[in-house]
Amino acid sequence: MRTHLGVLVRIAAAHLAVRTRQTVVAVAGVAVGVAFFLAVSGMMSGSQKDFVSTLVDSAPHVIVRDEQRLPSLQPAARSRPGAAVSVSGVRPKEEVRGLKDWPAMLADSRALPGALAAPSLNGAVTLSFAGRTEAVALSGVDPRIEGRMAKIDVSLVGGRLADLEARPDGIIISRPLADRLGARRGDTLVATSPVGVTQRMRILALIEPEAIQGFYAGDNTAYGLLRTAQVLFARPNIVNQIHLRLADPVNADAAARVLEARWGYKWESWQERSRDILNLLVVRNVVMYAVISAILLVASFGIYTSVSTSVTDKRRDIAILRAMGFTDRDVEGIFLLEGLTVGVIGALAGFLLGAAMLEALSRLPLSIEGRALTLPLDRGPAQFVIAGTAALGSALVAAWLPARKAAAVDPVDILRGAA
């Protein structure tokens, strides 16, 4: 005899209707588990996406510096590989730092689809004002392109990066650095490079750390015009970095490997620079999903109890069904349908409750140091799919254990005992 699915569904619904209180408790347990799953994963996933997005937008996707990933072998080591060589009286060679053939490297970088690339010259200078001196890392940039590389302008007060084009003697420093120097926007500083070149530079704008939504390079960071930095460091037509921004930041690692193999310098993608942080995020995700999955596991105990009790109370009914021709698979299917029904209803209720919790979290009046803060939340369909799948999976597992017990019931023993 082959039982129609509709008959099994009606029997499962009848069992759930008879034990209304237990059914409601089991559904509520799943709903609360799904809701907390959505709330916790929405906060954690949202904060992670916001952090990674800020990490990607706050700096170029790929940076090449005038250094090699692996140091080159000395001539003695090349001529006698694997031998013990003693060399004395060697005078170190003064190496002129900078990227060799950088215009060709720049053109090669810009040839990538949708890519932006800009040269940069970076070095240490000292800034003096009113008898005070501070050491800073000066980045000589092309403001027309560098401003599109990273979100620098959003952190500037009183000006823009493009203002450097109109004032070659301009400089942009951080507000904390200006406070330590006792300087304000519009004041003129004296910049001195390690080679002894001095130049008067006017403060065009200030970097406000509180306005930066993400990575902050530090108080001792300054921006100037590229050709001004080349004059200050006495390195005409020399750059020691190229900054690259791609259309898709996910491809940064692959692009960096290709360009490094072609040009030999060390090309660092944002993934490589942030490898430790990204690894910590993976560990964080594992812990997060383990904790919130435990919530659903506890909720599944309610389904297990409800179905197990139903099996115990319906042993005579099971025996009668088996005597009528229902197979062990039919009986097992009835109780699996009970667990699945509780899981589906609980998941749908949990979706509504979870959406309400996420909405409440988004409206929390939070602030940090007087600045309003909105929690970054992930309300994407992926979170609901994960939560629903986990709920239904735990419901089926919880129902399957007592369903197997129901399928193993011997109708002859039950009916003899009843007689």
Short mmCIF file of C-alpha atoms in Angstrom, two decimals:
data_model
loop_
_atom_site.label_atom_id
_atom_site.label_comp_id
_atom_site.label_asym_id
_atom_site.label_seq_id
_atom_site.Cartn_x
_atom_site.Cartn_y
_atom_site.Cartn_z
CA MET A 1 0.00 0.00 0.00
CA ARG A 2 1.36 3.40 -0.94
CA THR A 3 0.15 6.19 1.30
CA HIS A 4 -0.61 9.59 -0.16
CA LEU A 5 1.47 12.49 1.24
CA GLY A 6 -1.68 14.46 2.05
CA VAL A 7 -2.81 11.74 4.48
CA LEU A 8 0.52 11.88 6.31
CA VAL A 9 0.31 15.68 6.51
CA ARG A 10 -3.21 15.55 8.00
CA ILE A 11 -2.16 12.98 10.61
CA ALA A 12 0.89 15.07 11.58
CA ALA A 13 -1.28 18.21 11.84
CA ALA A 14 -3.77 16.34 14.04
CA HIS A 15 -0.97 15.26 16.40
CA LEU A 16 0.28 18.84 16.68
CA ALA A 17 -3.24 20.20 17.27
CA VAL A 18 -3.90 17.74 20.08
CA ARG A 19 -0.76 18.79 21.95
CA THR A 20 -1.23 22.54 21.46
CA ARG A 21 0.75 23.71 24.48
CA GLN A 22 3.83 21.66 23.66
CA THR A 23 3.61 22.71 20.01
CA VAL A 24 3.44 26.41 20.93
CA VAL A 25 6.42 26.08 23.28
CA ALA A 26 8.48 24.28 20.60
CA VAL A 27 7.57 26.91 17.97
CA ALA A 28 8.43 29.73 20.40
CA GLY A 29 11.81 28.13 21.13
CA VAL A 30 12.69 27.98 17.42
CA ALA A 31 11.42 31.53 16.86
CA VAL A 32 13.53 32.96 19.67
CA GLY A 33 16.57 31.00 18.47
CA VAL A 34 16.19 32.25 14.90
CA ALA A 35 15.60 35.83 16.07
CA PHE A 36 18.74 35.89 18.20
CA PHE A 37 20.64 34.22 15.36
CA LEU A 38 19.62 37.06 13.04
CA ALA A 39 20.32 39.79 15.59
CA VAL A 40 23.78 38.56 16.59
CA SER A 41 24.90 37.55 13.10
CA GLY A 42 23.48 40.79 11.67
CA MET A 43 25.55 42.87 14.09
CA MET A 44 28.73 40.83 13.69
CA SER A 45 28.51 40.46 9.92
CA GLY A 46 27.50 44.11 9.48
CA SER A 47 30.41 45.37 11.56
CA GLN A 48 32.80 43.11 9.65
CA LYS A 49 31.60 44.29 6.24
CA ASP A 50 31.78 47.91 7.38
CA PHE A 51 35.31 47.40 8.73
CA VAL A 52 36.57 45.67 5.57
CA SER A 53 34.91 48.31 3.37
CA THR A 54 36.59 51.08 5.36
CA LEU A 55 39.88 49.20 5.26
CA VAL A 56 39.67 48.97 1.46
CA ASP A 57 38.60 52.58 0.94
CA SER A 58 41.09 54.18 3.33
CA ALA A 59 44.23 53.24 1.38
CA PRO A 60 45.30 52.16 -2.13
CA HIS A 61 44.49 48.57 -3.02
CA VAL A 62 48.12 47.84 -4.02
CA ILE A 63 51.33 49.65 -3.01
CA VAL A 64 54.74 49.03 -4.55
CA ARG A 65 57.82 50.31 -2.71
CA ASP A 66 61.46 50.52 -3.74
CA GLU A 67 62.38 47.30 -1.96
CA GLN A 68 62.65 43.64 -2.84
CA ARG A 69 60.63 40.90 -1.18
CA LEU A 70 63.78 38.77 -0.87
CA PRO A 71 67.24 40.40 -0.51
CA SER A 72 69.58 39.83 -3.44
CA LEU A 73 72.55 37.50 -2.91
CA GLN A 74 76.01 38.97 -2.45
CA PRO A 75 78.54 38.28 -5.27
CA ALA A 76 80.56 35.93 -3.04
CA ALA A 77 77.47 33.87 -2.23
CA ARG A 78 76.55 33.69 -5.92
CA SER A 79 80.03 32.58 -7.01
CA ARG A 80 80.38 29.97 -4.23
CA PRO A 81 76.86 28.67 -3.54
CA GLY A 82 76.65 26.58 -0.37
CA ALA A 83 80.26 27.31 0.63
CA ALA A 84 81.58 29.01 3.77
CA VAL A 85 82.97 32.30 2.47
CA SER A 86 84.83 34.93 4.48
CA VAL A 87 84.96 38.42 3.02
CA SER A 88 86.77 41.32 4.67
CA GLY A 89 87.47 44.94 3.84
CA VAL A 90 84.21 45.40 1.93
CA ARG A 91 83.01 48.98 1.60
CA PRO A 92 79.23 49.24 1.46
CA LYS A 93 77.88 50.61 -1.77
CA GLU A 94 75.78 53.72 -1.52
CA GLU A 95 72.54 52.78 -3.17
CA VAL A 96 70.30 55.39 -4.75
CA ARG A 97 66.83 54.47 -3.60
CA GLY A 98 63.83 54.82 -5.86
CA LEU A 99 61.80 52.81 -8.34
CA LYS A 100 63.74 52.21 -11.52
CA ASP A 101 61.80 52.72 -14.75
CA TRP A 102 58.81 53.87 -12.73
CA PRO A 103 57.03 55.57 -15.69
CA ALA A 104 56.80 52.16 -17.41
CA MET A 105 55.58 50.57 -14.17
CA LEU A 106 52.98 53.30 -13.83
CA ALA A 107 51.78 52.77 -17.40
CA ASP A 108 51.63 49.01 -16.86
CA SER A 109 49.54 49.49 -13.72
CA ARG A 110 47.14 51.85 -15.45
CA ALA A 111 46.69 49.30 -18.26
CA LEU A 112 44.68 47.08 -15.89
CA PRO A 113 40.91 47.38 -16.52
CA GLY A 114 39.40 50.21 -14.48
CA ALA A 115 42.66 50.86 -12.60
CA LEU A 116 43.98 54.13 -11.20
CA ALA A 117 47.70 54.52 -10.45
CA ALA A 118 49.68 57.41 -9.00
CA PRO A 119 53.37 57.94 -8.16
CA SER A 120 54.50 59.04 -4.71
CA LEU A 121 57.72 60.04 -2.97
CA ASN A 122 57.81 59.40 0.77
CA GLY A 123 60.41 60.36 3.32
CA ALA A 124 61.05 61.79 6.77
CA VAL A 125 61.31 65.54 7.39
CA THR A 126 61.33 67.78 10.43
CA LEU A 127 58.83 70.61 10.73
CA SER A 128 59.71 73.69 12.80
CA PHE A 129 57.42 76.45 14.03
CA ALA A 130 57.88 79.01 16.82
CA GLY A 131 60.83 77.16 18.29
CA ARG A 132 59.14 73.75 18.27
CA THR A 133 60.23 70.84 16.08
CA GLU A 134 58.41 67.63 15.11
CA ALA A 135 59.46 64.74 12.86
CA VAL A 136 56.89 63.69 10.26
CA ALA A 137 56.55 61.27 7.36
CA LEU A 138 55.92 63.42 4.30
CA SER A 139 54.11 61.89 1.32
CA GLY A 140 54.63 63.75 -1.93
CA VAL A 141 51.59 62.91 -4.05
CA ASP A 142 49.75 63.81 -7.23
CA PRO A 143 46.59 65.29 -5.66
CA ARG A 144 44.53 64.93 -8.85
CA ILE A 145 44.76 61.14 -8.61
CA GLU A 146 45.65 60.44 -4.97
CA GLY A 147 42.35 61.92 -3.80
CA ARG A 148 40.53 59.27 -5.84
CA MET A 149 42.74 56.50 -4.41
CA ALA A 150 41.66 56.86 -0.80
CA LYS A 151 39.05 58.87 1.07
CA ILE A 152 41.42 61.57 2.26
CA ASP A 153 39.23 64.61 1.68
CA VAL A 154 36.54 63.40 4.11
CA SER A 155 39.07 63.76 6.94
CA LEU A 156 40.33 67.24 5.96
CA VAL A 157 39.25 70.43 7.69
CA GLY A 158 39.63 73.79 5.97
CA GLY A 159 40.70 72.55 2.56
CA ARG A 160 41.07 69.74 0.08
CA LEU A 161 43.94 67.65 -1.23
CA ALA A 162 43.53 69.36 -4.63
CA ASP A 163 44.57 72.67 -3.03
CA LEU A 164 48.17 71.46 -3.24
CA GLU A 165 48.05 72.01 -7.01
CA ALA A 166 47.49 75.74 -6.58
CA ARG A 167 50.07 76.07 -3.78
CA PRO A 168 53.24 74.02 -4.49
CA ASP A 169 54.59 75.16 -1.10
CA GLY A 170 51.50 73.83 0.66
CA ILE A 171 51.40 71.07 3.24
CA ILE A 172 48.60 69.16 4.97
CA ILE A 173 49.24 67.91 8.51
CA SER A 174 47.15 66.38 11.28
CA ARG A 175 45.37 68.56 13.82
CA PRO A 176 47.15 66.91 16.81
CA LEU A 177 50.52 67.65 15.16
CA ALA A 178 49.50 71.28 14.55
CA ASP A 179 48.48 71.56 18.21
CA ARG A 180 51.87 70.28 19.35
CA LEU A 181 53.61 72.81 17.10
CA GLY A 182 51.25 75.58 18.18
CA ALA A 183 50.37 76.22 14.54
CA ARG A 184 47.07 76.81 12.77
CA ARG A 185 45.81 76.60 9.21
CA GLY A 186 47.50 79.33 7.17
CA ASP A 187 50.70 79.39 9.23
CA THR A 188 54.07 78.79 7.56
CA LEU A 189 56.34 75.99 8.76
CA VAL A 190 59.99 75.31 7.96
CA ALA A 191 60.55 71.81 6.58
CA THR A 192 64.05 70.30 6.67
CA SER A 193 64.95 67.06 4.86
CA PRO A 194 67.73 64.61 5.83
CA VAL A 195 69.87 65.95 2.93
CA GLY A 196 69.82 69.43 4.45
CA VAL A 197 67.35 71.11 2.08
CA THR A 198 64.97 73.51 3.83
CA GLN A 199 61.74 74.94 2.53
CA ARG A 200 58.98 77.10 3.92
CA MET A 201 55.60 75.36 3.66
CA ARG A 202 52.14 76.78 4.34
CA ILE A 203 49.46 74.73 6.13
CA LEU A 204 46.53 74.42 3.69
CA ALA A 205 44.33 71.98 5.63
CA LEU A 206 44.31 69.82 8.74
CA ILE A 207 43.64 66.09 9.00
CA GLU A 208 40.96 65.60 11.65
CA PRO A 209 41.31 62.11 13.21
CA GLU A 210 37.74 62.21 14.58
CA ALA A 211 36.38 62.61 11.03
CA ILE A 212 38.15 59.51 9.76
CA GLN A 213 35.86 56.49 9.44
CA GLY A 214 38.52 53.81 9.49
CA PHE A 215 42.28 53.45 9.29
CA TYR A 216 44.30 56.42 10.51
CA ALA A 217 48.01 56.53 9.62
CA GLY A 218 48.89 58.57 12.72
CA ASP A 219 49.53 62.12 13.86
CA ASN A 220 52.96 62.32 12.20
CA THR A 221 51.67 61.99 8.64
CA ALA A 222 51.76 64.88 6.18
CA TYR A 223 50.90 65.39 2.50
CA GLY A 224 52.63 67.64 0.00
CA LEU A 225 52.95 68.01 -3.75
CA LEU A 226 55.08 65.35 -5.47
CA ARG A 227 57.41 67.78 -7.24
CA THR A 228 57.83 69.75 -4.01
CA ALA A 229 58.88 66.58 -2.18
CA GLN A 230 61.35 65.78 -4.98
CA VAL A 231 62.97 69.20 -4.52
CA LEU A 232 62.97 68.87 -0.74
CA PHE A 233 64.60 65.42 -0.81
CA ALA A 234 66.93 66.45 -3.69
CA ARG A 235 65.63 63.57 -5.80
CA PRO A 236 64.36 65.07 -9.07
CA ASN A 237 62.17 62.80 -11.18
CA ILE A 238 62.41 60.04 -8.54
CA VAL A 239 59.52 58.24 -6.85
CA ASN A 240 59.74 55.42 -4.30
CA GLN A 241 56.12 54.27 -4.30
CA ILE A 242 53.30 53.66 -6.77
CA HIS A 243 49.75 53.48 -5.48
CA LEU A 244 47.21 51.40 -7.38
CA ARG A 245 43.45 51.25 -7.09
CA LEU A 246 41.50 48.55 -8.94
CA ALA A 247 37.92 48.38 -10.12
CA ASP A 248 37.39 45.28 -7.95
CA PRO A 249 39.46 45.23 -4.72
CA VAL A 250 39.04 41.45 -4.49
CA ASN A 251 41.48 41.13 -7.41
CA ALA A 252 44.22 43.11 -5.61
CA ASP A 253 46.13 40.03 -4.42
CA ALA A 254 46.24 38.44 -7.87
CA ALA A 255 47.18 41.70 -9.58
CA ALA A 256 49.98 42.30 -7.07
CA ARG A 257 51.47 38.85 -7.72
CA VAL A 258 51.41 39.37 -11.50
CA LEU A 259 53.02 42.81 -11.31
CA GLU A 260 55.62 41.65 -8.78
CA ALA A 261 56.65 38.77 -11.04
CA ARG A 262 56.95 41.21 -13.94
CA TRP A 263 58.86 44.05 -12.23
CA GLY A 264 60.61 42.42 -9.29
CA TYR A 265 59.75 44.96 -6.60
CA LYS A 266 57.58 44.18 -3.59
CA TRP A 267 53.94 44.78 -4.51
CA GLU A 268 51.70 44.63 -1.44
CA SER A 269 47.94 44.21 -1.77
CA TRP A 270 45.55 45.41 0.91
CA GLN A 271 44.90 41.73 1.75
CA GLU A 272 48.59 41.15 2.44
CA ARG A 273 48.93 44.32 4.50
CA SER A 274 45.88 43.31 6.55
CA ARG A 275 46.53 39.55 6.68
CA ASP A 276 46.59 39.35 10.48
CA ILE A 277 43.36 41.34 10.78
CA LEU A 278 41.57 39.21 8.17
CA ASN A 279 42.70 36.01 9.94
CA LEU A 280 41.30 37.34 13.20
CA LEU A 281 37.99 38.01 11.45
CA VAL A 282 37.86 34.37 10.30
CA VAL A 283 38.39 33.17 13.86
CA ARG A 284 35.78 35.66 15.04
CA ASN A 285 33.25 34.29 12.54
CA VAL A 286 33.89 30.70 13.63
CA VAL A 287 33.29 31.62 17.28
CA MET A 288 30.23 33.70 16.40
CA TYR A 289 28.49 31.00 14.36
CA ALA A 290 29.38 28.36 16.95
CA VAL A 291 27.72 30.40 19.70
CA ILE A 292 24.57 31.31 17.81
CA SER A 293 24.25 27.77 16.42
CA ALA A 294 24.25 26.58 20.04
CA ILE A 295 21.16 28.76 20.55
CA LEU A 296 19.34 26.91 17.76
CA LEU A 297 20.58 23.60 19.15
CA VAL A 298 18.95 24.38 22.48
CA ALA A 299 15.76 25.37 20.65
CA SER A 300 15.76 22.00 18.86
CA PHE A 301 15.50 20.25 22.23
CA GLY A 302 11.92 21.53 22.40
CA ILE A 303 11.14 19.86 19.08
CA TYR A 304 12.78 16.64 20.23
CA THR A 305 10.73 16.64 23.45
CA SER A 306 7.49 17.40 21.62
CA VAL A 307 7.93 14.69 18.96
CA SER A 308 9.29 12.15 21.46
CA THR A 309 6.28 12.66 23.74
CA SER A 310 3.97 12.36 20.75
CA VAL A 311 5.58 9.03 19.82
CA THR A 312 5.13 7.71 23.35
CA ASP A 313 1.47 8.79 23.58
CA LYS A 314 0.57 7.53 20.10
CA ARG A 315 2.04 4.02 20.31
CA ARG A 316 -1.42 2.40 19.94
CA ASP A 317 -2.26 4.72 17.04
CA ILE A 318 1.03 3.80 15.40
CA ALA A 319 0.22 0.10 15.79
CA ILE A 320 -3.21 0.62 14.21
CA LEU A 321 -1.66 2.54 11.30
CA ARG A 322 0.85 -0.24 10.75
CA ALA A 323 -1.96 -2.84 10.87
CA MET A 324 -3.83 -0.78 8.23
CA GLY A 325 -0.88 -1.05 5.87
CA PHE A 326 1.21 2.03 6.69
CA THR A 327 4.89 1.23 6.22
CA ASP A 328 7.66 2.09 8.66
CA ARG A 329 8.70 4.88 6.28
CA ASP A 330 5.16 6.31 6.41
CA VAL A 331 5.21 6.34 10.20
CA GLU A 332 8.65 7.88 10.26
CA GLY A 333 7.48 10.49 7.74
CA ILE A 334 4.55 11.53 9.95
CA PHE A 335 6.80 12.48 12.85
CA LEU A 336 9.38 14.06 10.59
CA LEU A 337 6.58 16.23 9.20
CA GLU A 338 5.68 17.23 12.74
CA GLY A 339 9.23 18.41 13.41
CA LEU A 340 9.48 20.11 10.01
CA THR A 341 6.18 21.95 10.57
CA VAL A 342 7.33 23.25 13.93
CA GLY A 343 10.64 24.30 12.36
CA VAL A 344 8.99 26.14 9.44
CA ILE A 345 6.47 28.00 11.62
CA GLY A 346 9.17 28.82 14.18
CA ALA A 347 11.55 30.04 11.49
CA LEU A 348 8.91 32.32 9.95
CA ALA A 349 8.03 33.74 13.35
CA GLY A 350 11.74 34.12 14.07
CA PHE A 351 12.20 36.08 10.83
CA LEU A 352 9.59 38.61 11.97
CA LEU A 353 11.00 38.83 15.49
CA GLY A 354 14.59 39.02 14.20
CA ALA A 355 13.70 41.80 11.74
CA ALA A 356 12.07 43.72 14.60
CA MET A 357 15.18 43.25 16.77
CA LEU A 358 17.45 44.48 13.96
CA GLU A 359 15.23 47.52 13.47
CA ALA A 360 15.38 48.26 17.21
CA LEU A 361 19.18 47.93 17.17
CA SER A 362 19.44 50.34 14.24
CA ARG A 363 17.52 52.97 16.25
CA LEU A 364 19.64 52.74 19.41
CA PRO A 365 20.90 56.23 20.41
CA LEU A 366 24.64 55.50 20.57
CA SER A 367 27.55 57.94 20.59
CA ILE A 368 31.33 57.92 20.96
CA GLU A 369 33.00 61.05 22.29
CA GLY A 370 29.91 63.08 21.47
CA ARG A 371 29.62 61.78 17.89
CA ALA A 372 26.44 59.96 16.89
CA LEU A 373 27.01 56.33 15.98
CA THR A 374 24.80 54.01 13.96
CA LEU A 375 25.35 50.29 14.31
CA PRO A 376 26.33 48.72 10.96
CA LEU A 377 23.87 45.87 10.50
CA ASP A 378 23.68 43.20 7.83
CA ARG A 379 20.03 42.65 6.88
CA GLY A 380 20.78 40.87 3.63
CA PRO A 381 18.86 37.77 2.52
CA ALA A 382 21.93 35.61 3.13
CA GLN A 383 21.51 36.00 6.90
CA PHE A 384 17.87 34.89 6.71
CA VAL A 385 18.77 31.94 4.48
CA ILE A 386 21.49 30.80 6.90
CA ALA A 387 19.20 31.17 9.91
CA GLY A 388 16.29 29.39 8.19
CA THR A 389 18.48 26.55 6.94
CA ALA A 390 20.02 26.06 10.38
CA ALA A 391 16.57 26.06 12.01
CA LEU A 392 15.09 23.52 9.59
CA GLY A 393 18.19 21.33 9.78
CA SER A 394 18.12 21.24 13.58
CA ALA A 395 14.36 20.61 13.50
CA LEU A 396 14.71 17.62 11.17
CA VAL A 397 17.56 16.13 13.23
CA ALA A 398 15.60 16.61 16.46
CA ALA A 399 12.51 14.97 14.94
CA TRP A 400 14.39 12.17 13.19
CA LEU A 401 15.61 10.54 16.40
CA PRO A 402 12.13 9.86 17.88
CA ALA A 403 10.75 9.22 14.37
CA ARG A 404 13.13 6.27 14.02
CA LYS A 405 11.81 4.95 17.32
CA ALA A 406 8.25 5.27 16.03
CA ALA A 407 9.11 3.42 12.82
CA ALA A 408 10.56 0.55 14.85
CA VAL A 409 7.31 -0.05 16.80
CA ASP A 410 6.03 -3.65 16.42
CA PRO A 411 2.23 -3.48 15.94
CA VAL A 412 1.72 -7.09 17.06
CA ASP A 413 3.30 -6.51 20.48
CA ILE A 414 1.36 -3.29 21.00
CA LEU A 415 -2.02 -4.76 20.05
CA ARG A 416 -1.45 -7.92 22.13
CA GLY A 417 -0.58 -5.80 25.13
CA ALA A 418 -3.71 -3.73 24.62
CA ALA A 419 -5.82 -6.89 24.36
#
